[in-house]
Amino acid sequence: MSLVLGIGLRSGTSYRELRDLVEKALAGLSPQDVIRVVTVEGKETEPGLQRLVASLAAELFTAPSPELSQQQVPTPSDEVERLTGTASVAEAAVILSGAELVVPKQRSARATVAVGKLPDNQRQPAAPGYPQAERETVHRVLAERRDVRRGFLDQPIADDVLTRVLESAHRAPSVGLSQPWDFVLIRDIATRRKVHDLAIAQRDAFAASLPADRRNAFDGLKIEAILDTPLNIAVTCDPGRGGRHVLGRHADPRTTWFSAAIAIQNLWLAARAEGLGVGWVSFFEPGEVGAVLDLPAQVELVGYLCVGHVEEFAAAPELVRSGWAARRPLSWAVHQEAWGQRGLPGAPPSQVIVQDAVQAEGVAKPVGSQVVHLVVVDAAQPELLERPEALVVQVGGEKPAADFGVLWRPARSVDEALELGVEVARDLVLQGVGEIVVELPVESDVSRALARGVRLGGLACGITVDEPGEMRDSSA
Ligand SMILES: Cc1cc2nc3c(=O)[nH]c(=O)nc-3n(C[C@H](O)[C@H](O)[C@H](O)COP(=O)(O)O)c2cc1C
């Protein structure tokens, strides 16, 4: 049997008082079965409690007061609530541990103890997370990391700060511990100018590929800060690093590049914690940057980062603030057991993308006015890509050659086609599309269902969806 003790105590409660109270509460139960002691956050430093936990050879855990206050307990106390913000510490701590309450709250002058029995599968106590305040800081850094392109200050970055950031990057996980990354620090203005020229050329090429309205929006966006930051960092990948038998890479070589990308994320987060802005620039053909930096032929560019102190970190991504794109709800991205069964942990899985489209309560709101012609086809039709406003959705056939002008959506059923259509439309709206014109050059059940989904998804987000006449009639 494994027991857990929930203990509430006032500051300065002696070991002796706690020991006597625990002895009384355990009457008939063995102290040796106590594997865990749980108290309210903040009381873990109490010397009397620490000595008690040591004498029981148990582990001490804490729980935040708000979490304790949510537990239903047999003997709540108004006084404890007034002092700690929760109507129970001892019993609530036992219940929060997942234990069955076997001895309700016993009290002494300054402390309370309750005893719980842990289910068999919980005998092994899980390693504790960080205390709440530290957890909050970690999540805050993750939420407040920003891609920064403007507002950089003309201030040098101290070597010790930069080293800490690089150390965090270098601690990233990597396939087979191959650590395929390197960091090239670039301060020289002549080198940065050459890299800048490459980015400008790619910027122009991208702008030229855009439909006119989207091009206008893009003109107002800043996409790099190569010359505005005192430091640029090129993060590279050596795909062969570690030789032939790198553990975990044999079946999926992409894991090498994933590892380098994770190092960049570590760098980005550590920089945010240090108050350094980072902007990732990918407007390059990687080999051209490699040539400017004189990289060895076997080394590839993964990310080019502009780094420096900044005036401020914006609360939301620049692409959101400028109306270029919008964030995707998490509930669309979490699938339970099988693709399409979406929903957050604890929520019943559903086709949430379709359902809230049906209820026309789309979470996404249109952010742009770009017009896209969705051409739904069964098999590849390369000539359609000549039209810059066209996005081809191919619902069958072989996987087409990689081209961002073609969305391959090989629907396995009419229902799946409908859901794919909803998702395509809603994701386009997140990327600034304000009007979709559906074209169905060749009709089939699946292509019609996908087009219906596009209509549903688009209308739920408040955009205009134009369709072939007979389709509109059949779906009305
Ligand atoms: C692989 C990658 C490449 C990116 N390339 C660029 C880029 O070339 N120019 C740019 O302005 N932002 C670039 N970004 C930044 C994204 O636009 C940014 O992460 C996204 O809009 C979300 O904003 P946030 O990072 O502030 O949360 C890139 C981000 C990633 C992960």
Short mmCIF file of C-alpha atoms and ligand atoms in Angstrom, two decimals:
data_model
loop_
_atom_site.label_atom_id
_atom_site.label_comp_id
_atom_site.label_asym_id
_atom_site.label_seq_id
_atom_site.Cartn_x
_atom_site.Cartn_y
_atom_site.Cartn_z
CA MET A 1 0.00 0.00 0.00
CA SER A 2 1.23 3.52 -0.77
CA LEU A 3 0.02 6.41 1.34
CA VAL A 4 0.04 10.13 0.82
CA LEU A 5 -0.18 12.70 3.59
CA GLY A 6 -1.81 16.05 2.96
CA ILE A 7 -0.50 18.56 5.48
CA GLY A 8 -1.57 22.11 6.23
CA LEU A 9 0.47 24.02 8.77
CA ARG A 10 1.12 27.44 10.15
CA SER A 11 4.59 28.95 9.80
CA GLY A 12 6.93 27.73 12.53
CA THR A 13 5.01 24.54 13.38
CA SER A 14 7.50 22.26 15.14
CA TYR A 15 8.60 18.85 13.95
CA ARG A 16 7.41 17.35 17.24
CA GLU A 17 3.85 18.67 16.78
CA LEU A 18 3.73 17.40 13.20
CA ARG A 19 5.15 13.99 14.16
CA ASP A 20 2.56 13.50 16.95
CA LEU A 21 -0.28 14.58 14.68
CA VAL A 22 0.85 12.25 11.88
CA GLU A 23 1.18 9.36 14.36
CA LYS A 24 -2.38 9.97 15.50
CA ALA A 25 -3.70 10.23 11.95
CA LEU A 26 -1.92 7.06 10.84
CA ALA A 27 -3.32 4.99 13.72
CA GLY A 28 -3.29 1.44 12.40
CA LEU A 29 -1.45 2.40 9.20
CA SER A 30 2.29 2.03 8.71
CA PRO A 31 4.44 5.19 8.45
CA GLN A 32 6.66 3.17 6.13
CA ASP A 33 3.91 3.16 3.53
CA VAL A 34 3.95 6.95 3.31
CA ILE A 35 5.69 7.78 0.03
CA ARG A 36 4.48 11.31 -0.54
CA VAL A 37 3.70 14.41 1.52
CA VAL A 38 1.80 17.24 -0.14
CA THR A 39 1.35 20.77 1.18
CA VAL A 40 0.37 24.15 -0.17
CA GLU A 41 2.94 26.01 -2.25
CA GLY A 42 5.07 28.25 -0.03
CA LYS A 43 5.16 25.89 2.95
CA GLU A 44 7.80 23.57 1.53
CA THR A 45 10.57 25.52 3.25
CA GLU A 46 9.16 24.98 6.76
CA PRO A 47 11.93 23.26 8.79
CA GLY A 48 9.51 21.18 10.87
CA LEU A 49 7.85 19.84 7.72
CA GLN A 50 11.14 19.14 6.00
CA ARG A 51 12.33 17.14 9.01
CA LEU A 52 9.09 15.17 9.09
CA VAL A 53 9.38 14.33 5.39
CA ALA A 54 13.01 13.23 5.86
CA SER A 55 12.09 11.06 8.84
CA LEU A 56 9.41 9.33 6.75
CA ALA A 57 11.83 8.94 3.81
CA ALA A 58 9.00 10.34 1.68
CA GLU A 59 8.99 12.95 -1.11
CA LEU A 60 7.65 16.44 -0.55
CA PHE A 61 5.32 17.95 -3.17
CA THR A 62 3.53 21.27 -3.26
CA ALA A 63 0.28 22.32 -4.85
CA PRO A 64 -0.79 25.88 -5.72
CA SER A 65 -3.56 27.26 -3.53
CA PRO A 66 -5.93 27.88 -6.52
CA GLU A 67 -5.67 24.20 -7.49
CA LEU A 68 -6.35 23.08 -3.93
CA SER A 69 -9.36 25.34 -3.69
CA GLN A 70 -10.96 23.55 -6.64
CA GLN A 71 -11.09 20.17 -4.83
CA GLN A 72 -14.35 19.00 -3.25
CA VAL A 73 -13.49 18.05 0.36
CA PRO A 74 -15.56 16.59 3.22
CA THR A 75 -14.42 19.12 5.83
CA PRO A 76 -13.80 22.60 4.41
CA SER A 77 -12.83 25.38 6.82
CA ASP A 78 -13.70 29.04 6.54
CA GLU A 79 -10.72 30.01 8.65
CA VAL A 80 -8.26 28.12 6.48
CA GLU A 81 -9.84 29.76 3.45
CA ARG A 82 -9.32 33.19 4.98
CA LEU A 83 -5.66 32.45 5.72
CA THR A 84 -4.60 30.53 2.62
CA GLY A 85 -7.20 31.21 -0.06
CA THR A 86 -8.37 27.58 -0.06
CA ALA A 87 -10.97 26.03 2.22
CA SER A 88 -8.81 22.93 2.65
CA VAL A 89 -5.14 22.11 2.41
CA ALA A 90 -4.77 18.65 3.97
CA GLU A 91 -7.76 16.90 2.40
CA ALA A 92 -7.56 18.83 -0.85
CA ALA A 93 -3.87 17.92 -1.21
CA VAL A 94 -4.70 14.22 -0.78
CA ILE A 95 -7.51 14.35 -3.34
CA LEU A 96 -5.44 16.40 -5.78
CA SER A 97 -2.77 13.67 -5.61
CA GLY A 98 -5.27 11.24 -7.08
CA ALA A 99 -5.47 9.34 -3.75
CA GLU A 100 -8.57 8.00 -2.01
CA LEU A 101 -9.12 9.84 1.29
CA VAL A 102 -8.89 7.18 4.04
CA VAL A 103 -8.40 9.40 7.11
CA PRO A 104 -10.19 12.76 7.04
CA LYS A 105 -8.59 15.87 8.44
CA GLN A 106 -7.05 15.55 11.93
CA ARG A 107 -5.97 18.70 13.63
CA SER A 108 -3.47 19.89 16.23
CA ALA A 109 -2.96 23.44 17.50
CA ARG A 110 -1.11 24.60 14.38
CA ALA A 111 -1.45 21.90 11.75
CA THR A 112 -3.85 19.56 9.92
CA VAL A 113 -3.16 16.16 8.40
CA ALA A 114 -5.24 13.94 6.14
CA VAL A 115 -4.23 10.53 4.81
CA GLY A 116 -4.91 9.08 1.39
CA LYS A 117 -4.31 5.75 -0.29
CA LEU A 118 -2.81 5.93 -3.74
CA PRO A 119 -4.16 3.66 -6.46
CA ASP A 120 -1.71 0.89 -7.36
CA ASN A 121 -0.73 2.49 -10.65
CA GLN A 122 0.35 5.64 -8.80
CA ARG A 123 2.85 4.04 -6.48
CA GLN A 124 5.70 5.54 -8.39
CA PRO A 125 5.49 9.27 -7.72
CA ALA A 126 5.87 11.32 -10.89
CA ALA A 127 8.82 13.70 -11.02
CA PRO A 128 7.59 17.13 -9.97
CA GLY A 129 7.34 20.06 -12.35
CA TYR A 130 8.75 23.45 -11.47
CA PRO A 131 6.99 25.60 -8.87
CA GLN A 132 4.09 27.56 -10.33
CA ALA A 133 5.85 30.93 -10.59
CA GLU A 134 8.73 29.38 -12.53
CA ARG A 135 6.34 27.46 -14.77
CA GLU A 136 4.55 30.68 -15.54
CA THR A 137 7.83 32.33 -16.52
CA VAL A 138 8.68 29.51 -18.92
CA HIS A 139 5.26 29.72 -20.58
CA ARG A 140 5.55 33.49 -20.68
CA VAL A 141 8.84 33.36 -22.57
CA LEU A 142 7.24 30.94 -25.04
CA ALA A 143 4.24 33.23 -25.51
CA GLU A 144 6.21 36.46 -25.69
CA ARG A 145 8.97 35.32 -28.05
CA ARG A 146 8.57 37.43 -31.16
CA ASP A 147 10.04 37.59 -34.61
CA VAL A 148 11.43 41.12 -34.51
CA ARG A 149 12.18 43.14 -37.63
CA ARG A 150 12.02 46.75 -36.44
CA GLY A 151 12.93 48.87 -33.44
CA PHE A 152 16.49 47.54 -33.05
CA LEU A 153 18.82 49.71 -30.96
CA ASP A 154 22.36 50.62 -31.82
CA GLN A 155 23.75 48.79 -28.79
CA PRO A 156 26.38 46.06 -28.73
CA ILE A 157 25.53 42.62 -27.35
CA ALA A 158 27.72 41.70 -24.37
CA ASP A 159 29.83 38.61 -24.95
CA ASP A 160 28.59 36.84 -21.82
CA VAL A 161 24.95 37.37 -22.83
CA LEU A 162 25.58 36.07 -26.33
CA THR A 163 27.48 33.09 -24.97
CA ARG A 164 24.57 32.18 -22.69
CA VAL A 165 22.20 32.36 -25.65
CA LEU A 166 24.48 30.19 -27.78
CA GLU A 167 24.88 27.71 -24.93
CA SER A 168 21.11 27.31 -24.79
CA ALA A 169 20.99 26.81 -28.55
CA HIS A 170 23.76 24.24 -28.32
CA ARG A 171 21.82 22.31 -25.65
CA ALA A 172 19.05 21.56 -28.14
CA PRO A 173 17.99 17.96 -28.67
CA SER A 174 19.43 16.39 -31.82
CA VAL A 175 18.99 13.09 -33.58
CA GLY A 176 21.47 10.57 -32.19
CA LEU A 177 23.07 13.51 -30.36
CA SER A 178 24.63 14.39 -33.70
CA GLN A 179 24.53 18.15 -32.96
CA PRO A 180 24.61 18.98 -36.67
CA TRP A 181 24.51 22.76 -36.22
CA ASP A 182 27.13 25.52 -36.25
CA PHE A 183 26.68 29.21 -35.59
CA VAL A 184 28.43 31.72 -37.84
CA LEU A 185 28.50 35.14 -36.15
CA ILE A 186 28.50 37.94 -38.71
CA ARG A 187 29.17 41.52 -37.72
CA ASP A 188 31.08 42.77 -40.74
CA ILE A 189 28.98 45.35 -42.60
CA ALA A 190 30.39 44.42 -46.02
CA THR A 191 29.31 40.79 -45.57
CA ARG A 192 25.92 41.85 -44.25
CA ARG A 193 25.43 44.12 -47.26
CA LYS A 194 26.05 41.21 -49.62
CA VAL A 195 23.54 39.06 -47.72
CA HIS A 196 21.11 41.99 -47.68
CA ASP A 197 21.35 42.28 -51.48
CA LEU A 198 20.36 38.62 -51.77
CA ALA A 199 17.34 39.14 -49.50
CA ILE A 200 16.22 42.18 -51.48
CA ALA A 201 16.43 40.23 -54.74
CA GLN A 202 14.27 37.45 -53.25
CA ARG A 203 11.88 40.00 -51.83
CA ASP A 204 11.39 41.45 -55.31
CA ALA A 205 10.92 37.98 -56.80
CA PHE A 206 8.29 37.10 -54.18
CA ALA A 207 6.49 40.41 -54.68
CA ALA A 208 6.38 39.79 -58.42
CA SER A 209 4.73 36.41 -57.83
CA LEU A 210 1.86 37.90 -55.81
CA PRO A 211 -1.58 38.95 -57.06
CA ALA A 212 -1.84 42.77 -57.13
CA ASP A 213 -3.82 43.28 -53.89
CA ARG A 214 -1.57 40.96 -51.93
CA ARG A 215 1.48 42.69 -53.41
CA ASN A 216 0.25 46.02 -52.09
CA ALA A 217 -0.09 44.57 -48.59
CA PHE A 218 3.36 42.98 -48.87
CA ASP A 219 4.95 46.31 -49.87
CA GLY A 220 4.20 47.62 -46.38
CA LEU A 221 5.85 44.69 -44.60
CA LYS A 222 9.40 44.61 -43.32
CA ILE A 223 10.87 41.14 -43.72
CA GLU A 224 14.44 41.48 -42.49
CA ALA A 225 16.71 43.57 -40.28
CA ILE A 226 20.06 42.47 -41.68
CA LEU A 227 21.61 45.95 -41.66
CA ASP A 228 19.69 47.20 -38.59
CA THR A 229 21.15 44.72 -36.13
CA PRO A 230 24.73 44.63 -34.85
CA LEU A 231 24.85 40.87 -35.24
CA ASN A 232 23.63 38.33 -37.77
CA ILE A 233 23.87 34.62 -37.03
CA ALA A 234 23.83 32.00 -39.76
CA VAL A 235 22.79 28.64 -38.31
CA THR A 236 23.99 25.79 -40.45
CA CYS A 237 23.56 22.03 -40.69
CA ASP A 238 26.17 19.44 -41.56
CA PRO A 239 23.93 16.52 -42.59
CA GLY A 240 26.75 13.99 -42.47
CA ARG A 241 27.90 14.85 -38.99
CA GLY A 242 28.42 11.79 -36.81
CA GLY A 243 29.03 9.41 -39.72
CA ARG A 244 27.04 6.45 -40.91
CA HIS A 245 25.31 5.08 -37.82
CA VAL A 246 23.72 8.08 -36.13
CA LEU A 247 20.98 6.68 -33.90
CA GLY A 248 17.47 7.48 -35.13
CA ARG A 249 18.45 9.10 -38.44
CA HIS A 250 18.58 6.07 -40.73
CA ALA A 251 14.83 5.95 -41.47
CA ASP A 252 14.23 9.68 -41.63
CA PRO A 253 17.17 11.86 -42.72
CA ARG A 254 15.04 14.98 -42.22
CA THR A 255 15.65 14.59 -38.48
CA THR A 256 19.07 16.16 -39.01
CA TRP A 257 17.55 19.42 -40.25
CA PHE A 258 14.84 19.26 -37.59
CA SER A 259 17.62 19.17 -34.99
CA ALA A 260 19.24 22.32 -36.38
CA ALA A 261 15.86 24.08 -36.46
CA ILE A 262 15.27 23.18 -32.81
CA ALA A 263 18.62 24.74 -31.95
CA ILE A 264 17.34 27.95 -33.54
CA GLN A 265 14.21 27.83 -31.43
CA ASN A 266 16.32 27.38 -28.29
CA LEU A 267 18.40 30.37 -29.36
CA TRP A 268 15.28 32.43 -30.04
CA LEU A 269 13.78 31.70 -26.62
CA ALA A 270 17.00 32.26 -24.70
CA ALA A 271 17.50 35.55 -26.55
CA ARG A 272 13.97 36.64 -25.59
CA ALA A 273 14.68 35.83 -21.95
CA GLU A 274 17.85 37.97 -22.21
CA GLY A 275 15.92 40.85 -23.81
CA LEU A 276 17.42 40.33 -27.28
CA GLY A 277 15.23 40.52 -30.38
CA VAL A 278 15.68 37.92 -33.12
CA GLY A 279 14.32 38.05 -36.67
CA TRP A 280 14.55 34.99 -38.90
CA VAL A 281 15.16 35.77 -42.60
CA SER A 282 14.45 33.07 -45.15
CA PHE A 283 14.31 35.23 -48.28
CA PHE A 284 17.33 33.42 -49.70
CA GLU A 285 18.39 30.62 -51.91
CA PRO A 286 20.50 28.93 -49.19
CA GLY A 287 23.45 28.17 -51.47
CA GLU A 288 23.83 31.87 -52.33
CA VAL A 289 24.22 32.78 -48.67
CA GLY A 290 26.61 29.85 -48.28
CA ALA A 291 28.74 31.34 -51.09
CA VAL A 292 28.82 34.80 -49.47
CA LEU A 293 29.81 33.24 -46.14
CA ASP A 294 32.29 30.91 -47.82
CA LEU A 295 30.71 27.87 -46.18
CA PRO A 296 32.25 24.50 -46.99
CA ALA A 297 30.23 22.70 -49.67
CA GLN A 298 28.94 20.03 -47.26
CA VAL A 299 27.49 22.62 -44.87
CA GLU A 300 23.97 23.98 -45.51
CA LEU A 301 22.25 27.12 -44.29
CA VAL A 302 19.22 26.41 -42.08
CA GLY A 303 18.37 29.83 -40.69
CA TYR A 304 19.69 33.37 -40.96
CA LEU A 305 18.99 35.43 -37.85
CA CYS A 306 19.21 39.16 -37.15
CA VAL A 307 19.93 39.74 -33.47
CA GLY A 308 20.07 42.84 -31.29
CA HIS A 309 18.63 44.81 -28.38
CA VAL A 310 15.21 46.24 -29.17
CA GLU A 311 12.91 49.06 -28.09
CA GLU A 312 10.13 46.62 -27.27
CA PHE A 313 8.65 43.22 -27.93
CA ALA A 314 5.24 43.42 -29.57
CA ALA A 315 2.38 41.58 -27.90
CA ALA A 316 1.36 39.83 -31.12
CA PRO A 317 3.16 38.65 -34.27
CA GLU A 318 3.81 41.41 -36.78
CA LEU A 319 1.97 39.46 -39.48
CA VAL A 320 -1.11 39.42 -37.24
CA ARG A 321 -0.86 43.10 -36.33
CA SER A 322 -0.49 44.10 -39.96
CA GLY A 323 -3.48 41.98 -41.00
CA TRP A 324 -1.36 39.76 -43.27
CA ALA A 325 -2.29 36.53 -41.49
CA ALA A 326 -4.07 35.24 -38.40
CA ARG A 327 -3.41 32.54 -35.83
CA ARG A 328 -4.95 29.09 -36.15
CA PRO A 329 -7.00 27.78 -33.20
CA LEU A 330 -5.25 24.99 -31.28
CA SER A 331 -8.41 22.87 -31.33
CA TRP A 332 -8.02 22.49 -35.11
CA ALA A 333 -4.52 21.14 -34.71
CA VAL A 334 -5.10 18.48 -32.04
CA HIS A 335 -6.43 15.12 -33.28
CA GLN A 336 -7.41 12.40 -30.82
CA GLU A 337 -6.40 8.89 -31.88
CA ALA A 338 -7.34 9.39 -35.53
CA TRP A 339 -7.00 12.20 -38.02
CA GLY A 340 -10.07 14.43 -38.08
CA GLN A 341 -11.15 13.68 -34.48
CA ARG A 342 -10.14 17.12 -33.33
CA GLY A 343 -10.34 18.75 -29.94
CA LEU A 344 -8.38 19.81 -26.92
CA PRO A 345 -7.46 17.27 -24.23
CA GLY A 346 -10.53 16.52 -22.16
CA ALA A 347 -12.95 17.74 -24.84
CA PRO A 348 -14.92 15.14 -26.76
CA PRO A 349 -13.24 14.64 -30.15
CA SER A 350 -15.22 16.10 -33.04
CA GLN A 351 -14.98 17.51 -36.52
CA VAL A 352 -14.64 20.89 -34.87
CA ILE A 353 -13.54 22.61 -38.06
CA VAL A 354 -16.74 21.58 -39.82
CA GLN A 355 -19.02 21.89 -36.82
CA ASP A 356 -18.31 25.44 -35.97
CA ALA A 357 -18.41 26.26 -39.65
CA VAL A 358 -21.88 24.74 -39.79
CA GLN A 359 -22.95 26.86 -36.85
CA ALA A 360 -21.39 29.82 -38.69
CA GLU A 361 -19.51 30.72 -35.55
CA GLY A 362 -16.10 30.68 -37.16
CA VAL A 363 -13.31 31.60 -34.80
CA ALA A 364 -11.35 32.97 -37.71
CA LYS A 365 -12.28 36.38 -38.99
CA PRO A 366 -11.23 37.52 -42.44
CA VAL A 367 -8.07 39.58 -42.27
CA GLY A 368 -7.59 40.37 -45.94
CA SER A 369 -9.25 40.86 -49.29
CA GLN A 370 -7.13 38.66 -51.53
CA VAL A 371 -9.12 36.82 -54.22
CA VAL A 372 -8.16 33.21 -54.87
CA HIS A 373 -9.47 31.03 -57.69
CA LEU A 374 -9.66 27.50 -56.32
CA VAL A 375 -9.55 25.07 -59.19
CA VAL A 376 -10.61 21.63 -57.96
CA VAL A 377 -9.23 18.88 -60.19
CA ASP A 378 -8.93 15.09 -60.04
CA ALA A 379 -5.46 14.80 -61.54
CA ALA A 380 -2.49 17.06 -62.25
CA GLN A 381 -3.05 19.87 -64.77
CA PRO A 382 0.24 21.79 -64.85
CA GLU A 383 -1.06 24.40 -67.30
CA LEU A 384 -3.36 25.80 -64.58
CA LEU A 385 -0.30 27.02 -62.70
CA GLU A 386 0.27 29.64 -65.38
CA ARG A 387 -2.50 31.64 -63.70
CA PRO A 388 -1.06 33.48 -60.66
CA GLU A 389 -4.47 33.84 -58.98
CA ALA A 390 -5.16 30.10 -59.20
CA LEU A 391 -4.68 27.61 -56.40
CA VAL A 392 -5.14 24.08 -57.70
CA VAL A 393 -6.68 21.57 -55.31
CA GLN A 394 -5.98 18.10 -56.60
CA VAL A 395 -8.32 15.57 -55.00
CA GLY A 396 -6.93 12.45 -56.65
CA GLY A 397 -4.16 11.09 -58.80
CA GLU A 398 -0.51 10.72 -57.92
CA LYS A 399 1.24 13.09 -55.53
CA PRO A 400 2.17 16.09 -57.70
CA ALA A 401 5.67 17.53 -57.89
CA ALA A 402 6.21 19.99 -55.03
CA ASP A 403 4.67 23.32 -55.95
CA PHE A 404 2.92 25.71 -53.60
CA GLY A 405 0.41 26.37 -56.37
CA VAL A 406 -1.00 22.85 -55.89
CA LEU A 407 -2.67 21.58 -52.74
CA TRP A 408 -2.75 17.80 -52.86
CA ARG A 409 -5.86 16.67 -50.97
CA PRO A 410 -6.51 13.05 -51.98
CA ALA A 411 -9.82 12.62 -50.17
CA ARG A 412 -10.61 9.03 -49.17
CA SER A 413 -14.35 9.63 -48.95
CA VAL A 414 -16.96 12.25 -49.70
CA ASP A 415 -17.12 13.15 -45.97
CA GLU A 416 -13.39 13.62 -45.80
CA ALA A 417 -13.50 15.77 -48.95
CA LEU A 418 -16.04 18.03 -47.29
CA GLU A 419 -13.88 18.43 -44.19
CA LEU A 420 -10.79 19.05 -46.32
CA GLY A 421 -12.68 21.75 -48.19
CA VAL A 422 -13.67 23.47 -44.95
CA GLU A 423 -10.08 23.31 -43.71
CA VAL A 424 -8.64 24.62 -46.99
CA ALA A 425 -11.02 27.59 -46.95
CA ARG A 426 -10.45 28.43 -43.32
CA ASP A 427 -6.68 28.19 -43.64
CA LEU A 428 -6.77 30.46 -46.69
CA VAL A 429 -8.77 33.01 -44.73
CA LEU A 430 -6.06 32.90 -42.03
CA GLN A 431 -3.60 33.82 -44.79
CA GLY A 432 -5.46 36.93 -45.86
CA VAL A 433 -7.90 35.55 -48.44
CA GLY A 434 -11.15 37.54 -48.55
CA GLU A 435 -12.84 35.95 -51.53
CA ILE A 436 -12.74 32.48 -53.06
CA VAL A 437 -13.92 31.69 -56.55
CA VAL A 438 -14.43 27.94 -56.92
CA GLU A 439 -13.88 26.36 -60.34
CA LEU A 440 -14.77 22.74 -61.08
CA PRO A 441 -13.50 21.97 -64.58
CA VAL A 442 -14.27 18.25 -64.12
CA GLU A 443 -16.92 17.22 -61.64
CA SER A 444 -16.96 14.14 -59.41
CA ASP A 445 -18.60 13.34 -56.06
CA VAL A 446 -15.38 14.04 -54.23
CA SER A 447 -14.57 17.29 -56.02
CA ARG A 448 -18.14 18.52 -55.48
CA ALA A 449 -17.95 17.64 -51.76
CA LEU A 450 -14.66 19.48 -51.42
CA ALA A 451 -16.14 22.51 -53.13
CA ARG A 452 -19.13 22.35 -50.75
CA GLY A 453 -16.69 22.29 -47.83
CA VAL A 454 -14.90 25.33 -49.22
CA ARG A 455 -18.22 27.13 -49.38
CA LEU A 456 -19.10 26.15 -45.81
CA GLY A 457 -15.71 27.08 -44.42
CA GLY A 458 -15.50 30.34 -46.34
CA LEU A 459 -18.97 31.53 -45.46
CA ALA A 460 -18.40 30.69 -41.78
CA CYS A 461 -15.47 33.09 -41.84
CA GLY A 462 -17.55 35.81 -43.43
CA ILE A 463 -15.90 35.79 -46.86
CA THR A 464 -17.49 35.61 -50.28
CA VAL A 465 -17.41 32.25 -52.03
CA ASP A 466 -18.44 32.21 -55.69
CA GLU A 467 -19.25 28.85 -57.21
CA PRO A 468 -20.51 27.36 -60.45
CA GLY A 469 -24.25 27.99 -60.73
CA GLU A 470 -25.53 24.42 -60.53
CA MET A 471 -23.41 23.74 -57.44
CA ARG A 472 -24.84 26.70 -55.62
CA ASP A 473 -28.30 25.38 -56.47
CA SER A 474 -27.55 21.88 -55.18
CA SER A 475 -25.99 23.02 -51.90
CA ALA A 476 -28.53 25.71 -51.08
C1 LIG B 1 11.43 29.06 -40.77
C2 LIG B 1 11.01 30.48 -40.58
C3 LIG B 1 11.31 31.42 -41.54
C4 LIG B 1 10.92 32.75 -41.38
N1 LIG B 1 11.27 33.68 -42.33
C5 LIG B 1 10.95 34.97 -42.14
C6 LIG B 1 11.37 35.97 -43.06
O1 LIG B 1 12.05 35.71 -44.04
N2 LIG B 1 11.02 37.24 -42.83
C7 LIG B 1 10.25 37.59 -41.75
O2 LIG B 1 9.94 38.77 -41.61
N3 LIG B 1 9.85 36.67 -40.85
C8 LIG B 1 10.20 35.38 -41.00
N4 LIG B 1 9.83 34.45 -40.08
C9 LIG B 1 9.06 34.86 -38.90
C10 LIG B 1 7.59 34.52 -39.00
O3 LIG B 1 6.94 35.39 -39.88
C11 LIG B 1 6.99 34.61 -37.58
O4 LIG B 1 7.59 33.62 -36.79
C12 LIG B 1 5.49 34.43 -37.56
O5 LIG B 1 4.86 35.45 -38.27
C13 LIG B 1 4.95 34.41 -36.12
O6 LIG B 1 5.37 35.55 -35.43
P1 LIG B 1 6.16 35.45 -34.07
O7 LIG B 1 7.43 34.68 -34.35
O8 LIG B 1 6.43 36.86 -33.65
O9 LIG B 1 5.31 34.72 -33.10
C14 LIG B 1 10.21 33.13 -40.23
C15 LIG B 1 9.91 32.18 -39.25
C16 LIG B 1 10.31 30.87 -39.42
C17 LIG B 1 10.00 29.87 -38.34
#
